[in-house]
mmCIF file of C-alpha atoms and ligand atoms in Angstrom:
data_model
loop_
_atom_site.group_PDB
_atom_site.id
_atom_site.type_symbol
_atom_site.label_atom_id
_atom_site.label_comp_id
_atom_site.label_asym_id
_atom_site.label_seq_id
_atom_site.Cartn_x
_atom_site.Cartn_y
_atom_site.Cartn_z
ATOM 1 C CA UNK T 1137 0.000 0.000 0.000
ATOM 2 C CA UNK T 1138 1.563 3.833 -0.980
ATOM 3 C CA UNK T 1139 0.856 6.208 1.746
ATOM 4 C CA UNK T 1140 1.689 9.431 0.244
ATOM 5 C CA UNK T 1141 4.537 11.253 2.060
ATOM 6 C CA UNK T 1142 2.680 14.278 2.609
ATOM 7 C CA UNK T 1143 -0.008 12.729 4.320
ATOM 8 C CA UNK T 1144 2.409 10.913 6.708
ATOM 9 C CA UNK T 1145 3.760 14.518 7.072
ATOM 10 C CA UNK T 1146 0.243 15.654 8.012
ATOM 11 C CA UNK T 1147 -0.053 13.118 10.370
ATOM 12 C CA UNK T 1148 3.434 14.613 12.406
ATOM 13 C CA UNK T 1149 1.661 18.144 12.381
ATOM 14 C CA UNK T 1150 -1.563 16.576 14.043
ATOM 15 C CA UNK T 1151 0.998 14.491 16.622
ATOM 16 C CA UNK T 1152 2.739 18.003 17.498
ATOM 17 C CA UNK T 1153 -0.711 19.896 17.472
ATOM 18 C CA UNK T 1154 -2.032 17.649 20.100
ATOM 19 C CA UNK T 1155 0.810 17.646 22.411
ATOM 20 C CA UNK T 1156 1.005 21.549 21.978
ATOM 21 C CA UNK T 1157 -2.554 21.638 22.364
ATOM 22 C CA UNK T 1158 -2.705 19.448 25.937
ATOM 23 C CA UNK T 1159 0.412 21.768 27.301
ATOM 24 C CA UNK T 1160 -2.079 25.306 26.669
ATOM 25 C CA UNK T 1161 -4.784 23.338 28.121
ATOM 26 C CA UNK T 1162 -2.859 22.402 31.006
ATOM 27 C CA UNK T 1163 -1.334 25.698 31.312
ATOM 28 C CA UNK T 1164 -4.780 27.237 30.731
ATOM 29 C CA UNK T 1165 -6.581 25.154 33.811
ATOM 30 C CA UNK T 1166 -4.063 27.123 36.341
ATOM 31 C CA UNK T 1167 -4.880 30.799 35.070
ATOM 32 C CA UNK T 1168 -7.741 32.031 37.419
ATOM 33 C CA UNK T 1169 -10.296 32.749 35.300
ATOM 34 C CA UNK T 1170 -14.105 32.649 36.652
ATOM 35 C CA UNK T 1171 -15.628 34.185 32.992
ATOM 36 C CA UNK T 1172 -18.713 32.286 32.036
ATOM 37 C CA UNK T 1173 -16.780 31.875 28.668
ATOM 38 C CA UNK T 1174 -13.625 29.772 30.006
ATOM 39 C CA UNK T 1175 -15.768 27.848 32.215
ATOM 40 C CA UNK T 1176 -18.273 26.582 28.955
ATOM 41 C CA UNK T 1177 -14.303 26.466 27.125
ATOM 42 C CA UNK T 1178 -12.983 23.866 30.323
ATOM 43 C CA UNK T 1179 -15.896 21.636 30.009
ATOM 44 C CA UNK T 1180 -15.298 20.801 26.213
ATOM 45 C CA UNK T 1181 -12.949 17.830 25.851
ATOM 46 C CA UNK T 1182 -10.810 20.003 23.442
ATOM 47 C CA UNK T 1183 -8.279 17.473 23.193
ATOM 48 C CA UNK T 1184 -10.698 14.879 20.934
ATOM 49 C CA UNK T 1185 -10.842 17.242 18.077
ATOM 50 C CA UNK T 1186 -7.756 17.548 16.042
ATOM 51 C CA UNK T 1187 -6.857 19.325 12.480
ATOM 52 C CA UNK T 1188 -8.547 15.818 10.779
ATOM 53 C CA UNK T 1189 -11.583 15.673 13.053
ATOM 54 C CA UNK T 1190 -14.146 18.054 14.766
ATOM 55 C CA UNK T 1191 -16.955 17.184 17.314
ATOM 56 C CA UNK T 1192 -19.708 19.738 16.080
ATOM 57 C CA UNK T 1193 -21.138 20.783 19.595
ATOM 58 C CA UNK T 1194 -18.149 22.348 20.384
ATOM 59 C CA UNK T 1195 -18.267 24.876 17.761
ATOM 60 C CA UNK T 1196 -22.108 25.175 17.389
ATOM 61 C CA UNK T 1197 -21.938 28.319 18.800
ATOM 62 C CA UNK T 1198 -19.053 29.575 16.420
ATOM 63 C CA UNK T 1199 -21.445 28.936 13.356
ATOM 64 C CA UNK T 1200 -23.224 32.200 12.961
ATOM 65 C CA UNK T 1201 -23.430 32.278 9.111
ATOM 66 C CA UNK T 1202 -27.081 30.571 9.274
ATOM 67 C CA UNK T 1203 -28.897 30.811 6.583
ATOM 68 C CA UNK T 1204 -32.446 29.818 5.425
ATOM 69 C CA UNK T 1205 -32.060 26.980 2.821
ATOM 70 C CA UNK T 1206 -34.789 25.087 1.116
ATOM 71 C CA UNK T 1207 -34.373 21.009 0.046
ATOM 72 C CA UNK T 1208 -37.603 20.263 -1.875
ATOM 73 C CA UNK T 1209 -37.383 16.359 -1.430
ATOM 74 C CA UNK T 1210 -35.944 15.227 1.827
ATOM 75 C CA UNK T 1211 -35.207 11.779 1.506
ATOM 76 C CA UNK T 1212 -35.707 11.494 5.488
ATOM 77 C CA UNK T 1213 -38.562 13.482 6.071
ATOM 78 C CA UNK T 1214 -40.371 12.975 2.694
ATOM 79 C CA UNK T 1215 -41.408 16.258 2.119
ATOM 80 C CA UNK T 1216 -40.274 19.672 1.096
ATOM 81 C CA UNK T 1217 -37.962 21.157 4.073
ATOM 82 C CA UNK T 1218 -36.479 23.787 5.412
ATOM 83 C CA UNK T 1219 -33.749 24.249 7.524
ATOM 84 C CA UNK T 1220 -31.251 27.166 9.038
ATOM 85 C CA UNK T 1221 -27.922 26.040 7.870
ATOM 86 C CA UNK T 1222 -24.218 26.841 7.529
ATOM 87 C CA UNK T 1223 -22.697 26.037 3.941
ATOM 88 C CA UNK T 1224 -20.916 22.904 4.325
ATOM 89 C CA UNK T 1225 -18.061 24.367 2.366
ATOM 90 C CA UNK T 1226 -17.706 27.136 5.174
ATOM 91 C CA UNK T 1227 -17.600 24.761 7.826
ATOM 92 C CA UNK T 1228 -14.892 22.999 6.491
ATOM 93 C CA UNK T 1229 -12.632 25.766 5.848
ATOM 94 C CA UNK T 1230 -12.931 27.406 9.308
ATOM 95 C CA UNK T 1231 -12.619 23.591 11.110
ATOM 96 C CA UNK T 1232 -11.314 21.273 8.847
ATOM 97 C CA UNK T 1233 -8.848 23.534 6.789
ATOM 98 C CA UNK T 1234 -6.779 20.635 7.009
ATOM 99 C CA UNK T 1235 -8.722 19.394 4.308
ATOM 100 C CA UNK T 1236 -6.608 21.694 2.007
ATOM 101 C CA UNK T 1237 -3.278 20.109 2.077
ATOM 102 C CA UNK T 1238 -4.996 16.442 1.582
ATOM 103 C CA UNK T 1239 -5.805 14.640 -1.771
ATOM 104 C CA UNK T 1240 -9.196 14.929 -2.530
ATOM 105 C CA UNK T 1241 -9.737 12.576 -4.264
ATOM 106 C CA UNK T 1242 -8.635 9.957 -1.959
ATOM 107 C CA UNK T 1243 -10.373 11.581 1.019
ATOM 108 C CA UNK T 1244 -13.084 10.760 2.662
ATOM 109 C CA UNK T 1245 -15.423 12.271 5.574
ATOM 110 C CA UNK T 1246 -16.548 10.381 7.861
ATOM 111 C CA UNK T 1247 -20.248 11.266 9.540
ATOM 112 C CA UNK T 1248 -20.211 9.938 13.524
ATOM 113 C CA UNK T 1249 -23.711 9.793 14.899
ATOM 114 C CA UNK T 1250 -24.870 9.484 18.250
ATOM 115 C CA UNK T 1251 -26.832 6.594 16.934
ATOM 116 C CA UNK T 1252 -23.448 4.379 15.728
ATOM 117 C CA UNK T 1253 -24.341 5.258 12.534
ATOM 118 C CA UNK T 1254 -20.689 6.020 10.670
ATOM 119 C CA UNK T 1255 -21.067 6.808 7.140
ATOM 120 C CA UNK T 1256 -18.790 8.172 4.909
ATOM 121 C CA UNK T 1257 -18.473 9.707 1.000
ATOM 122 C CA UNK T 1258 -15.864 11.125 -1.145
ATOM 123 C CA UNK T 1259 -15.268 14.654 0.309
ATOM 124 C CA UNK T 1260 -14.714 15.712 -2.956
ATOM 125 C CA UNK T 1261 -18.482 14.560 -3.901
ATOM 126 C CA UNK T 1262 -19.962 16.355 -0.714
ATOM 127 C CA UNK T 1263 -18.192 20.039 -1.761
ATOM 128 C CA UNK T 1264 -19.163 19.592 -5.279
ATOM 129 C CA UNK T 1265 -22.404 19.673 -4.190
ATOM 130 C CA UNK T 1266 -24.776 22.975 -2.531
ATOM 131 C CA UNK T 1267 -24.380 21.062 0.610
ATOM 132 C CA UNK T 1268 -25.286 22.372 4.500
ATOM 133 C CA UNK T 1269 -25.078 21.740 7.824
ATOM 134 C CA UNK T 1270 -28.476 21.880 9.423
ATOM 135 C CA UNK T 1271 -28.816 23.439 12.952
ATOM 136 C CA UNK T 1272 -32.608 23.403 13.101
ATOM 137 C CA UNK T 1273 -35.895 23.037 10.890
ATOM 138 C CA UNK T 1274 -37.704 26.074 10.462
ATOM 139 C CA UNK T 1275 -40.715 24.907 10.904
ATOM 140 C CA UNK T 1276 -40.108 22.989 14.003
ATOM 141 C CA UNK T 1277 -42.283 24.918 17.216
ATOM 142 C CA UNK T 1278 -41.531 27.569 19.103
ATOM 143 C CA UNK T 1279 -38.746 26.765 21.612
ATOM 144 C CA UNK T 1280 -37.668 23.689 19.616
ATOM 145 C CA UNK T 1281 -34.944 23.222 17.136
ATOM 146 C CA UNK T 1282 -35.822 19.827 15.666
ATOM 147 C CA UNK T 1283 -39.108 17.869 14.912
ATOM 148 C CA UNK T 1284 -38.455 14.170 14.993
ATOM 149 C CA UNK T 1285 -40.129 11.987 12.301
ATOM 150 C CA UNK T 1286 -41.230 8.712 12.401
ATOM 151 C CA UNK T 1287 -40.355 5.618 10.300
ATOM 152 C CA UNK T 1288 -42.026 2.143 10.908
ATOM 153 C CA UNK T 1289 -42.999 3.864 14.416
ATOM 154 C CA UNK T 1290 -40.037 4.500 15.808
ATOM 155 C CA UNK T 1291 -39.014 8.075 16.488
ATOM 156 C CA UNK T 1292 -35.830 9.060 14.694
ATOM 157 C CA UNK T 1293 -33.660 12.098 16.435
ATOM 158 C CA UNK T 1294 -32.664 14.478 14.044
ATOM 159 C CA UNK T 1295 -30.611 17.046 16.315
ATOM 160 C CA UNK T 1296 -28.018 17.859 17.049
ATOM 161 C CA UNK T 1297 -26.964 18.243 13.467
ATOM 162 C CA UNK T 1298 -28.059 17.387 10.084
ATOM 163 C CA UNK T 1299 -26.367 16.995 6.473
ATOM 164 C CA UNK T 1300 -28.662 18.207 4.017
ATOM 165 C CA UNK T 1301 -28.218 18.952 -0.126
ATOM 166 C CA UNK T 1302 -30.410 21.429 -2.071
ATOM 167 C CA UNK T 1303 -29.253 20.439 -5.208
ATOM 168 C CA UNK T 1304 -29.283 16.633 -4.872
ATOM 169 C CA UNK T 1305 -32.042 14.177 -5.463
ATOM 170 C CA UNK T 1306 -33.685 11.855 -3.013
ATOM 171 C CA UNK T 1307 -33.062 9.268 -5.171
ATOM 172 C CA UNK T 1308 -29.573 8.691 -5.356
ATOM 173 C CA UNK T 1309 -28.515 7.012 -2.678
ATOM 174 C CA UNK T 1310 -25.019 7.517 -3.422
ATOM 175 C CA UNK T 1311 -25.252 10.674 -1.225
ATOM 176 C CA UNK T 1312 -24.999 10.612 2.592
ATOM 177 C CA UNK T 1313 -28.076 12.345 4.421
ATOM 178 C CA UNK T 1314 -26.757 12.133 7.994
ATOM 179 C CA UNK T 1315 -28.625 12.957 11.073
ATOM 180 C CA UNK T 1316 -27.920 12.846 14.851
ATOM 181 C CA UNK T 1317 -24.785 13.549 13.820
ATOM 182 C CA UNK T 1318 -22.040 14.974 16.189
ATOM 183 C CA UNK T 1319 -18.642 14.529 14.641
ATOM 184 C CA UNK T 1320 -17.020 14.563 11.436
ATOM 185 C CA UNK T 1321 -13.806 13.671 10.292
ATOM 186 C CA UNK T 1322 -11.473 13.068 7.724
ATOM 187 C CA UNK T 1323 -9.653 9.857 6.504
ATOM 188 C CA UNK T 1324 -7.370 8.724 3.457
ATOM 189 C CA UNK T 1325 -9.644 6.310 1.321
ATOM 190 C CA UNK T 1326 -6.991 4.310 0.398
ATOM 191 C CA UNK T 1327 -5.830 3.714 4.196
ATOM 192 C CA UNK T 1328 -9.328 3.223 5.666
ATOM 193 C CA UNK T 1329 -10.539 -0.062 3.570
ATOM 194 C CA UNK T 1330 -7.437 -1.303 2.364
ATOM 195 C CA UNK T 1331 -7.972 -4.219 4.940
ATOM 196 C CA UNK T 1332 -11.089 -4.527 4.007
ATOM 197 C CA UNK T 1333 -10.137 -4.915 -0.510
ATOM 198 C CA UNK T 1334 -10.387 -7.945 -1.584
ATOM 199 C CA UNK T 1335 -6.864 -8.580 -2.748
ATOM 200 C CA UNK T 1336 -6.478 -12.379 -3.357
ATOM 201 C CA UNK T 1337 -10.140 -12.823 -5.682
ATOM 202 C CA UNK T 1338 -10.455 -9.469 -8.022
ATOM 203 C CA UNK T 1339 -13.892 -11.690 -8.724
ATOM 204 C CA UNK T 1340 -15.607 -10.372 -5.778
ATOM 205 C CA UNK T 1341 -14.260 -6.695 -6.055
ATOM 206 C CA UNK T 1342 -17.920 -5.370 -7.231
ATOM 207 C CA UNK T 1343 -19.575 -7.341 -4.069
ATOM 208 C CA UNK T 1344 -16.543 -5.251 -1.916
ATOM 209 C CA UNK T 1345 -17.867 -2.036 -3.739
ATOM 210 C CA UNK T 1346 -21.545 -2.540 -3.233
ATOM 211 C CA UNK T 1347 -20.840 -3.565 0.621
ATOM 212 C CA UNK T 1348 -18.674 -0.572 1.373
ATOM 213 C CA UNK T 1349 -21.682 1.995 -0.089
ATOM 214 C CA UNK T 1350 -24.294 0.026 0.954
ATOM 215 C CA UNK T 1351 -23.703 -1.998 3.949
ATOM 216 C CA UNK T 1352 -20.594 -0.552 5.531
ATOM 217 C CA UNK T 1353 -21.959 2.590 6.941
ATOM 218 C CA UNK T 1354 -23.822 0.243 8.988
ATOM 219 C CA UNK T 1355 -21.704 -2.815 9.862
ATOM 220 C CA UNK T 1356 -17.906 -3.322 10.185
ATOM 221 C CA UNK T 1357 -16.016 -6.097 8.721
ATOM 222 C CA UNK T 1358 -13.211 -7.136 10.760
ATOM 223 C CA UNK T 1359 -14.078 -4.177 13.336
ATOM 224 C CA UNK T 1360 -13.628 -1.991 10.845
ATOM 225 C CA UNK T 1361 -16.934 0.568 9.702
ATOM 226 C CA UNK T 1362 -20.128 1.247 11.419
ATOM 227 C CA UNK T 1363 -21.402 0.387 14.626
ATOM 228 C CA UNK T 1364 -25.378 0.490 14.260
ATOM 229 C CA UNK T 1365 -25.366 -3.337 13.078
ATOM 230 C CA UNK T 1366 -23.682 -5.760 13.948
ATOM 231 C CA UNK T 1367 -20.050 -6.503 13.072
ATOM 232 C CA UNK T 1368 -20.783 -9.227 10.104
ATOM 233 C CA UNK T 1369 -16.933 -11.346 9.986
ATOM 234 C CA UNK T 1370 -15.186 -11.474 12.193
ATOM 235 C CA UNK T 1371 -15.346 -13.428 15.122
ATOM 236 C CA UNK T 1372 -17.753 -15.071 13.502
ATOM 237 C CA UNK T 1373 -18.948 -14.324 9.332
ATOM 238 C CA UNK T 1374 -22.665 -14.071 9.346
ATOM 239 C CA UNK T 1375 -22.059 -16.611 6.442
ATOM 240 C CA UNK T 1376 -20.444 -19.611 8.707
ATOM 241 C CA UNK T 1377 -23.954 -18.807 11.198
ATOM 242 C CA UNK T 1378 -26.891 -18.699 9.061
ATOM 243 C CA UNK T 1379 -28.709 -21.349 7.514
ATOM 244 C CA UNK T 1380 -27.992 -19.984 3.872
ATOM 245 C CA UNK T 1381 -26.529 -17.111 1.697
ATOM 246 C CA UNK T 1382 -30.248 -17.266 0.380
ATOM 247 C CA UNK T 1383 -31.743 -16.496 3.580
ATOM 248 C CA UNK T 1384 -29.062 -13.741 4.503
ATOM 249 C CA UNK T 1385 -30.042 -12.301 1.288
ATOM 250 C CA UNK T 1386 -34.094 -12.454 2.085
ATOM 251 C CA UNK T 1387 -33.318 -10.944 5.553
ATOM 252 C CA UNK T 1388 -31.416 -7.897 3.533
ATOM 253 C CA UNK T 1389 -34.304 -7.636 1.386
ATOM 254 C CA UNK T 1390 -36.921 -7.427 4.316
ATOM 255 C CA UNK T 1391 -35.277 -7.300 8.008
ATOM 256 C CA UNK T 1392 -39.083 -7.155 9.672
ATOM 257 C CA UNK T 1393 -40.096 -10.255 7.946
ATOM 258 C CA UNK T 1394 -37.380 -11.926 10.634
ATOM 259 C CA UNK T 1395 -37.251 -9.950 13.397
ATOM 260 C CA UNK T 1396 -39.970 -7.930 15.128
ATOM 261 C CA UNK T 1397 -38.965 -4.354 15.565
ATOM 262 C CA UNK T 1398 -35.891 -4.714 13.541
ATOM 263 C CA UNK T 1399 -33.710 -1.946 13.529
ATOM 264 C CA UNK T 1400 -32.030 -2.828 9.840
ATOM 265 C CA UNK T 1401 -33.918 -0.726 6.959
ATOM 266 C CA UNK T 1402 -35.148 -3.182 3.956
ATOM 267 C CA UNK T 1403 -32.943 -2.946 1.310
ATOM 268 C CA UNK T 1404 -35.029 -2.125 -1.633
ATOM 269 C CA UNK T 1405 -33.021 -0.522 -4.347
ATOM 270 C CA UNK T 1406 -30.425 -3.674 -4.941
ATOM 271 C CA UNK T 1407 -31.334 -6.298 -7.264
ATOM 272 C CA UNK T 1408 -30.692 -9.666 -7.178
ATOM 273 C CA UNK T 1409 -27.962 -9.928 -9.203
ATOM 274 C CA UNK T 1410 -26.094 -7.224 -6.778
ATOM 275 C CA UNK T 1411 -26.972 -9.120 -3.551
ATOM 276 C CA UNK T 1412 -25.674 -12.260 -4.918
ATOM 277 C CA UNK T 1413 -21.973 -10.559 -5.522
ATOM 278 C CA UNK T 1414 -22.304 -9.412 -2.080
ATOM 279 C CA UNK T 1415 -22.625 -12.223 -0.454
ATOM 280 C CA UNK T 1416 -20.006 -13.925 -3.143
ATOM 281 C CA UNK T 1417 -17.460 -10.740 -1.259
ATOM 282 C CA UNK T 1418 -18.944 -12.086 2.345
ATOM 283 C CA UNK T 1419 -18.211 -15.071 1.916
ATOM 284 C CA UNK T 1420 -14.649 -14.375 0.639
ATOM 285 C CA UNK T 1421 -14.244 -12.057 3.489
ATOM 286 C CA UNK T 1422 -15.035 -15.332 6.332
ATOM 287 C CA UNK T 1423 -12.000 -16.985 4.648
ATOM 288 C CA UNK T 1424 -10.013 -13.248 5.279
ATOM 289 C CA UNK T 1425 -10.178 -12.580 9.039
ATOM 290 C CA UNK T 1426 -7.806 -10.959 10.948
ATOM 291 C CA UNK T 1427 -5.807 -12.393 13.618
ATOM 292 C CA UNK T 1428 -7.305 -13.208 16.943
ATOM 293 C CA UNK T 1429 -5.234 -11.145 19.445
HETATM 294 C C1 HEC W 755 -28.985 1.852 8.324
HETATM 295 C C2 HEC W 755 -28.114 0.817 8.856
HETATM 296 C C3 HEC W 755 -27.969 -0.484 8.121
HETATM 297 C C4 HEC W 755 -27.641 -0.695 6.805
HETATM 298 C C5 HEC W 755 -27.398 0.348 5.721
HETATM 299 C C6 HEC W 755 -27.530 -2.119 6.645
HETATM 300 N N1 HEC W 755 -27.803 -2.750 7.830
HETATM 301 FE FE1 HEC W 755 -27.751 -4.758 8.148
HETATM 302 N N2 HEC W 755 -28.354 -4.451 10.086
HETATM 303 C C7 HEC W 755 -28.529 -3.218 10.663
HETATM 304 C C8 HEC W 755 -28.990 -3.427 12.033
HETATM 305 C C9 HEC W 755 -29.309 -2.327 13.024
HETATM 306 C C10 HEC W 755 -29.066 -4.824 12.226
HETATM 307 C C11 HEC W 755 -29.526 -5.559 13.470
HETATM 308 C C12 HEC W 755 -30.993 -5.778 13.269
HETATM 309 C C13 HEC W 755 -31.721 -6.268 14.461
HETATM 310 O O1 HEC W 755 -31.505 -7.425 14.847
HETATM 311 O O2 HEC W 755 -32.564 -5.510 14.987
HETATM 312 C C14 HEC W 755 -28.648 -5.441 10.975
HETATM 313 C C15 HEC W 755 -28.570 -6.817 10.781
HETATM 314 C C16 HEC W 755 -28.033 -7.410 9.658
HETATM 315 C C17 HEC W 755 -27.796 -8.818 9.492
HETATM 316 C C18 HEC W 755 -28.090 -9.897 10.493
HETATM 317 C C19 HEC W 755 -26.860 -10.138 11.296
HETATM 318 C C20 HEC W 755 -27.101 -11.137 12.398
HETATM 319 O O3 HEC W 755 -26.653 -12.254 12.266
HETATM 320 O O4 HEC W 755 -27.740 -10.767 13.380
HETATM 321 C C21 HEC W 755 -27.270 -9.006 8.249
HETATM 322 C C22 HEC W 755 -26.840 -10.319 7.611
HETATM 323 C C23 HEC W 755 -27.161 -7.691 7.627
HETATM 324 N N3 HEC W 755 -27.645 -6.755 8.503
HETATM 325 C C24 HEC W 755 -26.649 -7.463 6.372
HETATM 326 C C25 HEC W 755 -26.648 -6.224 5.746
HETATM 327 C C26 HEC W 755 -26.184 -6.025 4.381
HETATM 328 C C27 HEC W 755 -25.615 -7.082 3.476
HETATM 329 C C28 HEC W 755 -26.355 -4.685 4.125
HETATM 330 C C29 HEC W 755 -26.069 -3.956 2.839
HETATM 331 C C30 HEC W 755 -26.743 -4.425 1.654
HETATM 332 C C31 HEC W 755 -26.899 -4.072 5.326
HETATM 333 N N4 HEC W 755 -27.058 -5.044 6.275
HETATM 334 C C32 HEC W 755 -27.184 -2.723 5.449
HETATM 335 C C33 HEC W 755 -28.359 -2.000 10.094
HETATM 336 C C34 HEC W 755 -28.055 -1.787 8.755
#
């Protein structure tokens, strides 16, 4: 695997920016100050954000560009929304201006929601597009920021922080929508999944691509990706458990037909065809595990 030079030089900046940044916090703990302002700054776990990451609540109150933005299909509401937002672009260049010095093209942001919902897209794709980050729906009530929908009765929570696009279609679900979120951060593409390629069988390559945008966001393979589901390999592949690759692929189809109250969404808009090379890369992946420490 390359790992570009200048990203292993970013990574020494970000090593000497934390340790600088512990020292001032150290230093700043023994100056006497009683202001409101360095008592709300004491209580924020500075040292968890770094040049590559940024936990949103902390700088909520340093987004003052709001502005009123209108998405006329919101794939999670359904209906024509909207929201006071900050340009996504702006966000990243006052937080993330890290960003800068990294290829875009292998970069990729990472959404962290409270939820254990960890998605992630080409950073290039998100700032291409007239994306935001939501800080409340307009036409929530007075005194509230949010207004939770429902799906299959369950309550979904929206705050603290929403991605939204105006100029992106519900229907492609090749763009990230995230709610609840609270952090965001950046990662080389290339570094992320390598483990996760399928190196030894360039057969099951598609299956790896259709996992990692439609399943990974979710579930981790060998601990790595999402945490909402369940880790799928490793101890254990979800292919060495159940009865068949056939029935994993009915349960993607339609969770609720096997568990009451199932918290997996039916996968609707894969065929048949693009199941099957799925779990052709799942079962590859039970043969690929790493080692038990
Ligand atoms: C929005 C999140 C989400 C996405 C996307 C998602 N899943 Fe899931 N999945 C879950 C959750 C949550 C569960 C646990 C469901 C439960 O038992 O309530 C689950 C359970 C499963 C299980 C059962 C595991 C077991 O043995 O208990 C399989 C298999 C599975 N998912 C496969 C997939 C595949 C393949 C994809 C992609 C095509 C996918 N999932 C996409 C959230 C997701």
């Amino acid at each position: 695997m390359k790992i570009s030079p200048l990203f292993l030089a970013l990574r020494c900046c970000i090593l000497l920016w934390v340790v600088c940044l512990t020292a001032c916090q150290s230093s700043q703990n023994t100056d006497q100050q009683t202001s409101q302002e360095s008592v709300a700054m004491a209580a924020i776990d500075t040292t968890k954000s770094d040049s590559m990451s940024v936990y949103l609540l902390d700088i909520k109150a340093k987004l003052t560009n709001l502005e009123t933005i209108v998405v006329n299909d919101d794939p999670v509401f359904h209906a024509k929304k909207t929201y006071r937002a900050v340009p996504f672009q702006a966000v990243m260049d006052q937080f993330l201006a890290a960003y800068k010095n990294l290829d875009l093209a292998q970069t990729q942001i990472v959404f962290e929601c409270e939820d254990g919902y960890n998605p992630s897209m080409s950073l290039a794709k998100v700032l291409d597009k007239k994306s935001y980050l939501a800080l409340s729906d307009v036409d929530a009530p007075t005194g509230q920021e949010w207004i939770n929908p429902t799906k299959e009765g369950r309550e979904m929570k929206i705050a603290p922080f929403y991605v939204v696009y105006t100029d992106v279609p519900a229907s492609d679900v090749s763009f990230k929508w995230p709610y609840n979120l609270v952090k965001i951060s950046l990662a080389s593409a290339s570094e992320e999944l390598a483990v996760l390629f399928p190196k030894e069988d360039d057969t099951v390559v598609k299956g790896f691509e259709l996992f990692k945008t439609n399943c990974l966001t979710c579930h981790a393979l060998n601990k790595v990706g999402g945490k909402m589901g369940p880790e799928l390999n490793y101890p254990k592949s979800v292919t060495e458990y159940w009865k068949s690759t056939d029935d994993i692929k009915a349960f993607v189809k339609a969770p609720s037909s096997y568990r009451h109250d199932c918290k997996m969404p039916a996968v609707t808009h894969l065929n048949d065809k693009e199941l099957d090379e799925i779990l052709r890369y799942l079962t590859y992946m039970s043969q690929h595990k790493p080692q038990k420490s």
